[in-house]
Amino acid sequence: MRPVAVLVGLPGAGKSTVGRLMAELLRVGFRDTDEDIARAAGQSIAEIFAAHGEPRFRELERAAVRTALAEHDGVLALGGGAVLDPGTRELLAGGPVVHVDAEVHEVLGRGDRLTGRPLLTGDAATRLRELAARRAPLYREVAGATVPTLGRTATQVTRAALRALALVPTR
């Protein structure tokens, strides 16, 4: 695995925000596998789900994660469900992985971040609680560090993640 840091966590937890801040402070590139998938498919994640279903999206995600882990040497944010794949979890094992740990009620309070997330359509609160229950053990399995977001700004979460990985900002 080449990235200096990999961020995992629930949809809307702030992985991309924190990842961009980390990359800026470390003066490295930032990459988000959901953005990679959308760009390669020429469709948004929601459009991929609608047209092809979740199984096809997970295939695309698995490939995007493998490619990014092999190619990217900066900060990498994974989609919230990437850890569902056993092969992905195996690739992440022992790596510089941080679980950006947001509480469900906290994510729900960031309503704008939930727009366009196909797994959170309908009753977003119930769906997010279900996702959290299913995925939390998987995030803990792959992450060497967990950084809670509750009561913290994105900058504070970023600094905590850098400390957790013993990474020193260059600015």
Short mmCIF file of N, CA and C in Angstrom, two decimals:
data_model
loop_
_atom_site.label_atom_id
_atom_site.label_comp_id
_atom_site.label_asym_id
_atom_site.label_seq_id
_atom_site.Cartn_x
_atom_site.Cartn_y
_atom_site.Cartn_z
N MET A 1 0.85 -1.18 0.00
CA MET A 1 0.00 0.00 0.00
C MET A 1 0.89 1.23 0.00
N ARG A 2 0.57 2.16 -0.88
CA ARG A 2 1.41 3.35 -1.05
C ARG A 2 0.93 4.61 -0.34
N PRO A 3 -0.37 4.82 -0.10
CA PRO A 3 -0.78 6.09 0.50
C PRO A 3 -0.14 6.34 1.86
N VAL A 4 0.07 7.61 2.19
CA VAL A 4 0.58 7.96 3.51
C VAL A 4 -0.53 7.86 4.54
N ALA A 5 -1.79 7.97 4.10
CA ALA A 5 -2.94 7.86 4.99
C ALA A 5 -4.15 7.45 4.18
N VAL A 6 -4.96 6.57 4.78
CA VAL A 6 -6.22 6.14 4.18
C VAL A 6 -7.31 6.40 5.21
N LEU A 7 -8.38 7.06 4.77
CA LEU A 7 -9.47 7.40 5.67
C LEU A 7 -10.71 6.56 5.36
N VAL A 8 -11.28 5.97 6.40
CA VAL A 8 -12.51 5.19 6.28
C VAL A 8 -13.53 5.75 7.27
N GLY A 9 -14.80 5.47 7.02
CA GLY A 9 -15.85 5.92 7.92
C GLY A 9 -17.17 6.01 7.20
N LEU A 10 -18.19 6.33 7.97
CA LEU A 10 -19.55 6.43 7.43
C LEU A 10 -19.66 7.48 6.33
N PRO A 11 -20.66 7.34 5.47
CA PRO A 11 -20.96 8.41 4.53
C PRO A 11 -21.28 9.68 5.31
N GLY A 12 -20.70 10.79 4.91
CA GLY A 12 -20.96 12.05 5.58
C GLY A 12 -20.14 12.29 6.83
N ALA A 13 -19.21 11.38 7.14
CA ALA A 13 -18.38 11.52 8.35
C ALA A 13 -17.36 12.64 8.24
N GLY A 14 -17.01 13.01 7.01
CA GLY A 14 -16.02 14.06 6.81
C GLY A 14 -14.69 13.56 6.27
N LYS A 15 -14.67 12.36 5.71
CA LYS A 15 -13.42 11.78 5.20
C LYS A 15 -12.78 12.65 4.13
N SER A 16 -13.58 13.14 3.20
CA SER A 16 -13.03 13.96 2.12
C SER A 16 -12.54 15.30 2.64
N THR A 17 -13.29 15.90 3.53
CA THR A 17 -12.88 17.19 4.09
C THR A 17 -11.58 17.04 4.86
N VAL A 18 -11.53 16.05 5.73
CA VAL A 18 -10.32 15.80 6.53
C VAL A 18 -9.17 15.39 5.61
N GLY A 19 -9.46 14.56 4.64
CA GLY A 19 -8.41 14.12 3.71
C GLY A 19 -7.78 15.26 2.94
N ARG A 20 -8.60 16.17 2.48
CA ARG A 20 -8.06 17.33 1.75
C ARG A 20 -7.19 18.20 2.67
N LEU A 21 -7.65 18.39 3.90
CA LEU A 21 -6.86 19.18 4.86
C LEU A 21 -5.54 18.47 5.18
N MET A 22 -5.59 17.15 5.38
CA MET A 22 -4.36 16.40 5.65
C MET A 22 -3.39 16.53 4.49
N ALA A 23 -3.90 16.34 3.29
CA ALA A 23 -3.05 16.42 2.10
C ALA A 23 -2.41 17.79 1.98
N GLU A 24 -3.18 18.82 2.25
CA GLU A 24 -2.65 20.18 2.18
C GLU A 24 -1.53 20.38 3.20
N LEU A 25 -1.76 19.93 4.42
CA LEU A 25 -0.75 20.10 5.47
C LEU A 25 0.51 19.27 5.22
N LEU A 26 0.33 18.11 4.59
CA LEU A 26 1.47 17.23 4.29
C LEU A 26 2.11 17.54 2.93
N ARG A 27 1.44 18.41 2.17
CA ARG A 27 1.90 18.75 0.82
C ARG A 27 2.00 17.52 -0.09
N VAL A 28 0.92 16.74 -0.05
CA VAL A 28 0.80 15.56 -0.91
C VAL A 28 -0.55 15.65 -1.61
N GLY A 29 -0.76 14.76 -2.55
CA GLY A 29 -2.02 14.75 -3.26
C GLY A 29 -3.14 14.12 -2.44
N PHE A 30 -4.36 14.45 -2.84
CA PHE A 30 -5.55 13.86 -2.22
C PHE A 30 -6.32 13.12 -3.30
N ARG A 31 -6.89 11.99 -2.91
CA ARG A 31 -7.69 11.20 -3.84
C ARG A 31 -8.88 10.60 -3.10
N ASP A 32 -10.02 10.58 -3.76
CA ASP A 32 -11.24 10.03 -3.19
C ASP A 32 -11.74 8.96 -4.17
N THR A 33 -11.90 7.73 -3.70
CA THR A 33 -12.27 6.66 -4.63
C THR A 33 -13.68 6.85 -5.19
N ASP A 34 -14.59 7.48 -4.44
CA ASP A 34 -15.91 7.75 -5.00
C ASP A 34 -15.80 8.69 -6.20
N GLU A 35 -14.92 9.69 -6.10
CA GLU A 35 -14.71 10.60 -7.23
C GLU A 35 -14.09 9.85 -8.40
N ASP A 36 -13.17 8.93 -8.12
CA ASP A 36 -12.56 8.12 -9.18
C ASP A 36 -13.62 7.31 -9.93
N ILE A 37 -14.52 6.70 -9.16
CA ILE A 37 -15.56 5.86 -9.76
C ILE A 37 -16.48 6.71 -10.64
N ALA A 38 -16.93 7.83 -10.12
CA ALA A 38 -17.84 8.70 -10.88
C ALA A 38 -17.18 9.20 -12.16
N ARG A 39 -15.93 9.60 -12.05
CA ARG A 39 -15.20 10.10 -13.23
C ARG A 39 -15.05 9.00 -14.28
N ALA A 40 -14.64 7.80 -13.86
CA ALA A 40 -14.44 6.70 -14.80
C ALA A 40 -15.75 6.26 -15.46
N ALA A 41 -16.83 6.27 -14.69
CA ALA A 41 -18.12 5.84 -15.22
C ALA A 41 -18.84 6.93 -16.00
N GLY A 42 -18.43 8.18 -15.78
CA GLY A 42 -19.13 9.28 -16.41
C GLY A 42 -20.52 9.49 -15.83
N GLN A 43 -20.72 9.01 -14.61
CA GLN A 43 -22.01 9.12 -13.93
C GLN A 43 -21.75 9.38 -12.45
N SER A 44 -22.72 10.00 -11.80
CA SER A 44 -22.61 10.16 -10.35
C SER A 44 -22.82 8.80 -9.68
N ILE A 45 -22.45 8.72 -8.42
CA ILE A 45 -22.66 7.47 -7.67
C ILE A 45 -24.15 7.13 -7.67
N ALA A 46 -25.01 8.13 -7.44
CA ALA A 46 -26.45 7.89 -7.43
C ALA A 46 -26.93 7.36 -8.78
N GLU A 47 -26.39 7.89 -9.87
CA GLU A 47 -26.78 7.41 -11.21
C GLU A 47 -26.31 5.98 -11.44
N ILE A 48 -25.13 5.64 -10.95
CA ILE A 48 -24.63 4.27 -11.08
C ILE A 48 -25.55 3.31 -10.33
N PHE A 49 -25.91 3.66 -9.10
CA PHE A 49 -26.84 2.83 -8.32
C PHE A 49 -28.17 2.66 -9.04
N ALA A 50 -28.70 3.77 -9.55
CA ALA A 50 -30.01 3.73 -10.21
C ALA A 50 -29.98 2.90 -11.48
N ALA A 51 -28.94 3.04 -12.26
CA ALA A 51 -28.87 2.36 -13.56
C ALA A 51 -28.39 0.92 -13.46
N HIS A 52 -27.50 0.65 -12.53
CA HIS A 52 -26.84 -0.66 -12.51
C HIS A 52 -26.95 -1.41 -11.19
N GLY A 53 -27.40 -0.73 -10.13
CA GLY A 53 -27.57 -1.38 -8.84
C GLY A 53 -26.32 -1.38 -7.98
N GLU A 54 -26.52 -1.71 -6.72
CA GLU A 54 -25.40 -1.72 -5.77
C GLU A 54 -24.34 -2.75 -6.11
N PRO A 55 -24.69 -3.98 -6.55
CA PRO A 55 -23.63 -4.95 -6.85
C PRO A 55 -22.63 -4.44 -7.89
N ARG A 56 -23.12 -3.78 -8.94
CA ARG A 56 -22.22 -3.23 -9.96
C ARG A 56 -21.37 -2.12 -9.38
N PHE A 57 -21.99 -1.25 -8.55
CA PHE A 57 -21.21 -0.20 -7.91
C PHE A 57 -20.10 -0.80 -7.07
N ARG A 58 -20.38 -1.85 -6.31
CA ARG A 58 -19.37 -2.46 -5.45
C ARG A 58 -18.22 -3.05 -6.28
N GLU A 59 -18.53 -3.57 -7.46
CA GLU A 59 -17.47 -4.06 -8.36
C GLU A 59 -16.56 -2.91 -8.78
N LEU A 60 -17.17 -1.80 -9.18
CA LEU A 60 -16.40 -0.63 -9.58
C LEU A 60 -15.59 -0.10 -8.40
N GLU A 61 -16.19 -0.10 -7.23
CA GLU A 61 -15.51 0.40 -6.03
C GLU A 61 -14.30 -0.47 -5.69
N ARG A 62 -14.49 -1.78 -5.74
CA ARG A 62 -13.39 -2.71 -5.44
C ARG A 62 -12.20 -2.43 -6.36
N ALA A 63 -12.47 -2.27 -7.63
CA ALA A 63 -11.40 -1.99 -8.60
C ALA A 63 -10.75 -0.63 -8.34
N ALA A 64 -11.57 0.38 -8.06
CA ALA A 64 -11.04 1.72 -7.81
C ALA A 64 -10.16 1.75 -6.57
N VAL A 65 -10.57 1.05 -5.53
CA VAL A 65 -9.77 1.01 -4.29
C VAL A 65 -8.45 0.31 -4.55
N ARG A 66 -8.47 -0.82 -5.22
CA ARG A 66 -7.22 -1.54 -5.52
C ARG A 66 -6.25 -0.67 -6.32
N THR A 67 -6.78 0.01 -7.32
CA THR A 67 -5.94 0.88 -8.15
C THR A 67 -5.37 2.02 -7.32
N ALA A 68 -6.21 2.67 -6.54
CA ALA A 68 -5.75 3.82 -5.74
C ALA A 68 -4.71 3.39 -4.71
N LEU A 69 -4.92 2.26 -4.07
CA LEU A 69 -3.95 1.79 -3.07
C LEU A 69 -2.60 1.47 -3.71
N ALA A 70 -2.63 1.03 -4.94
CA ALA A 70 -1.40 0.68 -5.64
C ALA A 70 -0.69 1.91 -6.23
N GLU A 71 -1.46 2.92 -6.62
CA GLU A 71 -0.89 4.05 -7.36
C GLU A 71 -0.68 5.32 -6.55
N HIS A 72 -1.56 5.59 -5.61
CA HIS A 72 -1.58 6.90 -4.95
C HIS A 72 -0.66 6.92 -3.74
N ASP A 73 0.16 7.96 -3.65
CA ASP A 73 1.09 8.04 -2.52
C ASP A 73 0.78 9.20 -1.58
N GLY A 74 -0.42 9.76 -1.71
CA GLY A 74 -0.83 10.84 -0.82
C GLY A 74 -1.87 10.36 0.18
N VAL A 75 -2.90 11.18 0.39
CA VAL A 75 -3.98 10.85 1.30
C VAL A 75 -5.15 10.33 0.47
N LEU A 76 -5.73 9.23 0.92
CA LEU A 76 -6.79 8.56 0.18
C LEU A 76 -8.03 8.42 1.06
N ALA A 77 -9.17 8.87 0.56
CA ALA A 77 -10.45 8.68 1.24
C ALA A 77 -11.22 7.59 0.50
N LEU A 78 -11.69 6.60 1.25
CA LEU A 78 -12.47 5.53 0.65
C LEU A 78 -13.96 5.79 0.87
N GLY A 79 -14.78 5.28 -0.05
CA GLY A 79 -16.22 5.35 0.15
C GLY A 79 -16.60 4.58 1.41
N GLY A 80 -17.70 4.98 2.01
CA GLY A 80 -18.11 4.40 3.28
C GLY A 80 -18.28 2.90 3.28
N GLY A 81 -18.65 2.33 2.14
CA GLY A 81 -18.87 0.89 2.06
C GLY A 81 -17.71 0.08 1.54
N ALA A 82 -16.59 0.71 1.26
CA ALA A 82 -15.44 -0.01 0.70
C ALA A 82 -14.98 -1.14 1.60
N VAL A 83 -15.14 -0.98 2.90
CA VAL A 83 -14.68 -2.00 3.85
C VAL A 83 -15.54 -3.26 3.84
N LEU A 84 -16.66 -3.24 3.13
CA LEU A 84 -17.51 -4.42 3.06
C LEU A 84 -16.82 -5.55 2.30
N ASP A 85 -15.90 -5.23 1.44
CA ASP A 85 -15.21 -6.23 0.63
C ASP A 85 -14.04 -6.84 1.40
N PRO A 86 -14.05 -8.16 1.60
CA PRO A 86 -12.96 -8.81 2.34
C PRO A 86 -11.58 -8.57 1.72
N GLY A 87 -11.51 -8.53 0.39
CA GLY A 87 -10.24 -8.27 -0.28
C GLY A 87 -9.71 -6.88 0.02
N THR A 88 -10.59 -5.92 0.08
CA THR A 88 -10.19 -4.55 0.43
C THR A 88 -9.69 -4.52 1.86
N ARG A 89 -10.41 -5.18 2.77
CA ARG A 89 -9.97 -5.20 4.17
C ARG A 89 -8.58 -5.83 4.29
N GLU A 90 -8.35 -6.85 3.50
CA GLU A 90 -7.03 -7.50 3.51
C GLU A 90 -5.94 -6.54 3.03
N LEU A 91 -6.23 -5.79 1.98
CA LEU A 91 -5.26 -4.83 1.46
C LEU A 91 -4.96 -3.71 2.47
N LEU A 92 -5.96 -3.34 3.27
CA LEU A 92 -5.80 -2.27 4.24
C LEU A 92 -5.09 -2.71 5.52
N ALA A 93 -5.07 -4.00 5.77
CA ALA A 93 -4.53 -4.52 7.03
C ALA A 93 -3.11 -4.02 7.27
N GLY A 94 -2.90 -3.45 8.44
CA GLY A 94 -1.58 -2.99 8.83
C GLY A 94 -1.15 -1.68 8.20
N GLY A 95 -2.01 -1.09 7.40
CA GLY A 95 -1.66 0.16 6.72
C GLY A 95 -1.98 1.37 7.57
N PRO A 96 -1.65 2.54 7.05
CA PRO A 96 -1.89 3.80 7.77
C PRO A 96 -3.36 4.24 7.64
N VAL A 97 -4.24 3.48 8.27
CA VAL A 97 -5.68 3.69 8.11
C VAL A 97 -6.26 4.35 9.35
N VAL A 98 -7.03 5.41 9.12
CA VAL A 98 -7.71 6.12 10.20
C VAL A 98 -9.22 6.02 9.99
N HIS A 99 -9.90 5.63 11.05
CA HIS A 99 -11.36 5.64 11.04
C HIS A 99 -11.83 7.01 11.49
N VAL A 100 -12.44 7.76 10.59
CA VAL A 100 -13.03 9.06 10.93
C VAL A 100 -14.41 8.70 11.50
N ASP A 101 -14.49 8.73 12.82
CA ASP A 101 -15.62 8.17 13.55
C ASP A 101 -16.64 9.23 13.93
N ALA A 102 -17.66 9.37 13.09
CA ALA A 102 -18.74 10.33 13.33
C ALA A 102 -19.95 9.60 13.89
N GLU A 103 -20.60 10.22 14.86
CA GLU A 103 -21.83 9.69 15.41
C GLU A 103 -22.96 9.87 14.39
N VAL A 104 -23.92 8.95 14.41
CA VAL A 104 -25.02 9.01 13.47
C VAL A 104 -25.76 10.35 13.57
N HIS A 105 -26.07 10.79 14.78
CA HIS A 105 -26.81 12.05 14.93
C HIS A 105 -25.99 13.24 14.41
N GLU A 106 -24.68 13.14 14.51
CA GLU A 106 -23.81 14.20 14.02
C GLU A 106 -23.86 14.27 12.49
N VAL A 107 -23.78 13.10 11.85
CA VAL A 107 -23.86 13.05 10.38
C VAL A 107 -25.22 13.55 9.90
N LEU A 108 -26.26 13.16 10.59
CA LEU A 108 -27.60 13.60 10.20
C LEU A 108 -27.75 15.11 10.30
N GLY A 109 -27.02 15.72 11.22
CA GLY A 109 -27.03 17.17 11.36
C GLY A 109 -26.34 17.89 10.22
N ARG A 110 -25.62 17.13 9.41
CA ARG A 110 -24.93 17.70 8.24
C ARG A 110 -25.72 17.33 6.99
N GLY A 111 -26.99 17.63 6.98
CA GLY A 111 -27.90 17.20 5.92
C GLY A 111 -27.40 17.40 4.52
N ASP A 112 -26.71 18.50 4.26
CA ASP A 112 -26.21 18.76 2.91
C ASP A 112 -25.20 17.72 2.46
N ARG A 113 -24.50 17.10 3.39
CA ARG A 113 -23.52 16.08 3.02
C ARG A 113 -24.18 14.75 2.65
N LEU A 114 -25.46 14.62 2.93
CA LEU A 114 -26.16 13.36 2.66
C LEU A 114 -26.87 13.36 1.32
N THR A 115 -26.95 14.51 0.69
CA THR A 115 -27.62 14.62 -0.59
C THR A 115 -26.91 13.77 -1.64
N GLY A 116 -27.69 13.01 -2.39
CA GLY A 116 -27.14 12.21 -3.48
C GLY A 116 -26.51 10.90 -3.04
N ARG A 117 -26.74 10.50 -1.81
CA ARG A 117 -26.19 9.23 -1.32
C ARG A 117 -27.29 8.17 -1.41
N PRO A 118 -27.17 7.27 -2.38
CA PRO A 118 -28.26 6.34 -2.66
C PRO A 118 -28.64 5.42 -1.51
N LEU A 119 -27.71 5.08 -0.66
CA LEU A 119 -28.05 4.19 0.45
C LEU A 119 -28.75 4.91 1.59
N LEU A 120 -28.87 6.23 1.48
CA LEU A 120 -29.52 7.01 2.54
C LEU A 120 -30.82 7.66 2.08
N THR A 121 -31.38 7.15 0.99
CA THR A 121 -32.66 7.69 0.53
C THR A 121 -33.77 7.16 1.44
N GLY A 122 -34.85 7.91 1.49
CA GLY A 122 -35.96 7.52 2.37
C GLY A 122 -35.66 7.96 3.79
N ASP A 123 -35.75 7.05 4.72
CA ASP A 123 -35.50 7.34 6.13
C ASP A 123 -34.00 7.29 6.39
N ALA A 124 -33.35 8.42 6.18
CA ALA A 124 -31.88 8.48 6.28
C ALA A 124 -31.40 8.10 7.67
N ALA A 125 -32.13 8.49 8.70
CA ALA A 125 -31.70 8.19 10.07
C ALA A 125 -31.65 6.68 10.31
N THR A 126 -32.71 6.00 9.92
CA THR A 126 -32.75 4.54 10.10
C THR A 126 -31.67 3.87 9.26
N ARG A 127 -31.56 4.28 8.02
CA ARG A 127 -30.56 3.67 7.12
C ARG A 127 -29.15 3.90 7.64
N LEU A 128 -28.87 5.11 8.12
CA LEU A 128 -27.53 5.41 8.61
C LEU A 128 -27.22 4.61 9.87
N ARG A 129 -28.20 4.45 10.75
CA ARG A 129 -27.99 3.62 11.95
C ARG A 129 -27.70 2.17 11.56
N GLU A 130 -28.40 1.67 10.56
CA GLU A 130 -28.16 0.30 10.07
C GLU A 130 -26.75 0.17 9.50
N LEU A 131 -26.36 1.16 8.68
CA LEU A 131 -25.01 1.13 8.10
C LEU A 131 -23.95 1.19 9.20
N ALA A 132 -24.16 2.04 10.18
CA ALA A 132 -23.20 2.19 11.27
C ALA A 132 -23.06 0.88 12.04
N ALA A 133 -24.16 0.24 12.34
CA ALA A 133 -24.11 -1.02 13.09
C ALA A 133 -23.36 -2.10 12.31
N ARG A 134 -23.60 -2.15 11.03
CA ARG A 134 -22.97 -3.19 10.19
C ARG A 134 -21.49 -2.89 9.93
N ARG A 135 -21.17 -1.62 9.72
CA ARG A 135 -19.82 -1.27 9.28
C ARG A 135 -18.85 -0.94 10.40
N ALA A 136 -19.32 -0.51 11.55
CA ALA A 136 -18.41 -0.10 12.64
C ALA A 136 -17.36 -1.17 12.96
N PRO A 137 -17.74 -2.45 13.07
CA PRO A 137 -16.71 -3.46 13.34
C PRO A 137 -15.68 -3.58 12.22
N LEU A 138 -16.11 -3.33 11.00
CA LEU A 138 -15.20 -3.42 9.85
C LEU A 138 -14.24 -2.23 9.84
N TYR A 139 -14.74 -1.05 10.19
CA TYR A 139 -13.86 0.12 10.28
C TYR A 139 -12.80 -0.14 11.36
N ARG A 140 -13.24 -0.66 12.50
CA ARG A 140 -12.29 -0.95 13.60
C ARG A 140 -11.28 -2.02 13.18
N GLU A 141 -11.72 -2.97 12.38
CA GLU A 141 -10.83 -4.05 11.92
C GLU A 141 -9.67 -3.51 11.08
N VAL A 142 -9.96 -2.56 10.20
CA VAL A 142 -8.92 -2.10 9.27
C VAL A 142 -8.12 -0.91 9.78
N ALA A 143 -8.67 -0.18 10.72
CA ALA A 143 -8.04 1.07 11.15
C ALA A 143 -7.02 0.85 12.26
N GLY A 144 -5.88 1.47 12.11
CA GLY A 144 -4.88 1.48 13.17
C GLY A 144 -5.19 2.54 14.20
N ALA A 145 -6.05 3.50 13.83
CA ALA A 145 -6.43 4.59 14.73
C ALA A 145 -7.86 5.00 14.43
N THR A 146 -8.54 5.41 15.48
CA THR A 146 -9.89 5.94 15.35
C THR A 146 -9.89 7.36 15.89
N VAL A 147 -10.44 8.28 15.11
CA VAL A 147 -10.50 9.68 15.53
C VAL A 147 -11.97 10.10 15.58
N PRO A 148 -12.50 10.27 16.78
CA PRO A 148 -13.89 10.74 16.91
C PRO A 148 -14.02 12.18 16.41
N THR A 149 -15.14 12.47 15.78
CA THR A 149 -15.36 13.82 15.25
C THR A 149 -16.26 14.66 16.15
N LEU A 150 -16.97 14.04 17.05
CA LEU A 150 -17.96 14.74 17.87
C LEU A 150 -17.33 15.90 18.64
N GLY A 151 -17.89 17.08 18.43
CA GLY A 151 -17.41 18.27 19.13
C GLY A 151 -16.11 18.83 18.60
N ARG A 152 -15.65 18.32 17.48
CA ARG A 152 -14.39 18.79 16.90
C ARG A 152 -14.63 19.43 15.54
N THR A 153 -13.80 20.40 15.23
CA THR A 153 -13.83 20.97 13.89
C THR A 153 -13.07 20.04 12.94
N ALA A 154 -13.22 20.28 11.65
CA ALA A 154 -12.48 19.47 10.67
C ALA A 154 -10.98 19.61 10.88
N THR A 155 -10.52 20.79 11.24
CA THR A 155 -9.09 21.01 11.49
C THR A 155 -8.63 20.21 12.70
N GLN A 156 -9.43 20.16 13.75
CA GLN A 156 -9.06 19.38 14.94
C GLN A 156 -9.03 17.89 14.63
N VAL A 157 -9.97 17.42 13.84
CA VAL A 157 -9.98 16.01 13.44
C VAL A 157 -8.75 15.71 12.60
N THR A 158 -8.43 16.61 11.70
CA THR A 158 -7.25 16.45 10.85
C THR A 158 -5.99 16.35 11.68
N ARG A 159 -5.82 17.25 12.61
CA ARG A 159 -4.62 17.25 13.48
C ARG A 159 -4.55 15.96 14.29
N ALA A 160 -5.69 15.49 14.79
CA ALA A 160 -5.73 14.25 15.57
C ALA A 160 -5.35 13.05 14.68
N ALA A 161 -5.82 13.05 13.45
CA ALA A 161 -5.48 11.97 12.52
C ALA A 161 -3.99 11.98 12.20
N LEU A 162 -3.43 13.15 11.98
CA LEU A 162 -1.99 13.25 11.72
C LEU A 162 -1.20 12.73 12.92
N ARG A 163 -1.60 13.12 14.13
CA ARG A 163 -0.91 12.63 15.33
C ARG A 163 -1.03 11.12 15.46
N ALA A 164 -2.21 10.61 15.18
CA ALA A 164 -2.44 9.16 15.29
C ALA A 164 -1.54 8.35 14.37
N LEU A 165 -1.22 8.94 13.23
CA LEU A 165 -0.35 8.25 12.26
C LEU A 165 1.12 8.69 12.37
N ALA A 166 1.38 9.55 13.34
CA ALA A 166 2.74 10.09 13.54
C ALA A 166 3.25 10.78 12.28
N LEU A 167 2.36 11.51 11.64
CA LEU A 167 2.72 12.28 10.44
C LEU A 167 2.91 13.73 10.84
N VAL A 168 3.95 14.34 10.31
CA VAL A 168 4.29 15.72 10.67
C VAL A 168 3.95 16.62 9.50
N PRO A 169 3.05 17.61 9.74
CA PRO A 169 2.74 18.55 8.66
C PRO A 169 3.97 19.33 8.24
N THR A 170 4.03 19.67 6.96
CA THR A 170 5.16 20.45 6.46
C THR A 170 4.84 21.92 6.47
N ARG A 171 3.62 22.28 6.87
CA ARG A 171 3.26 23.69 6.98
C ARG A 171 2.41 23.92 8.19
#
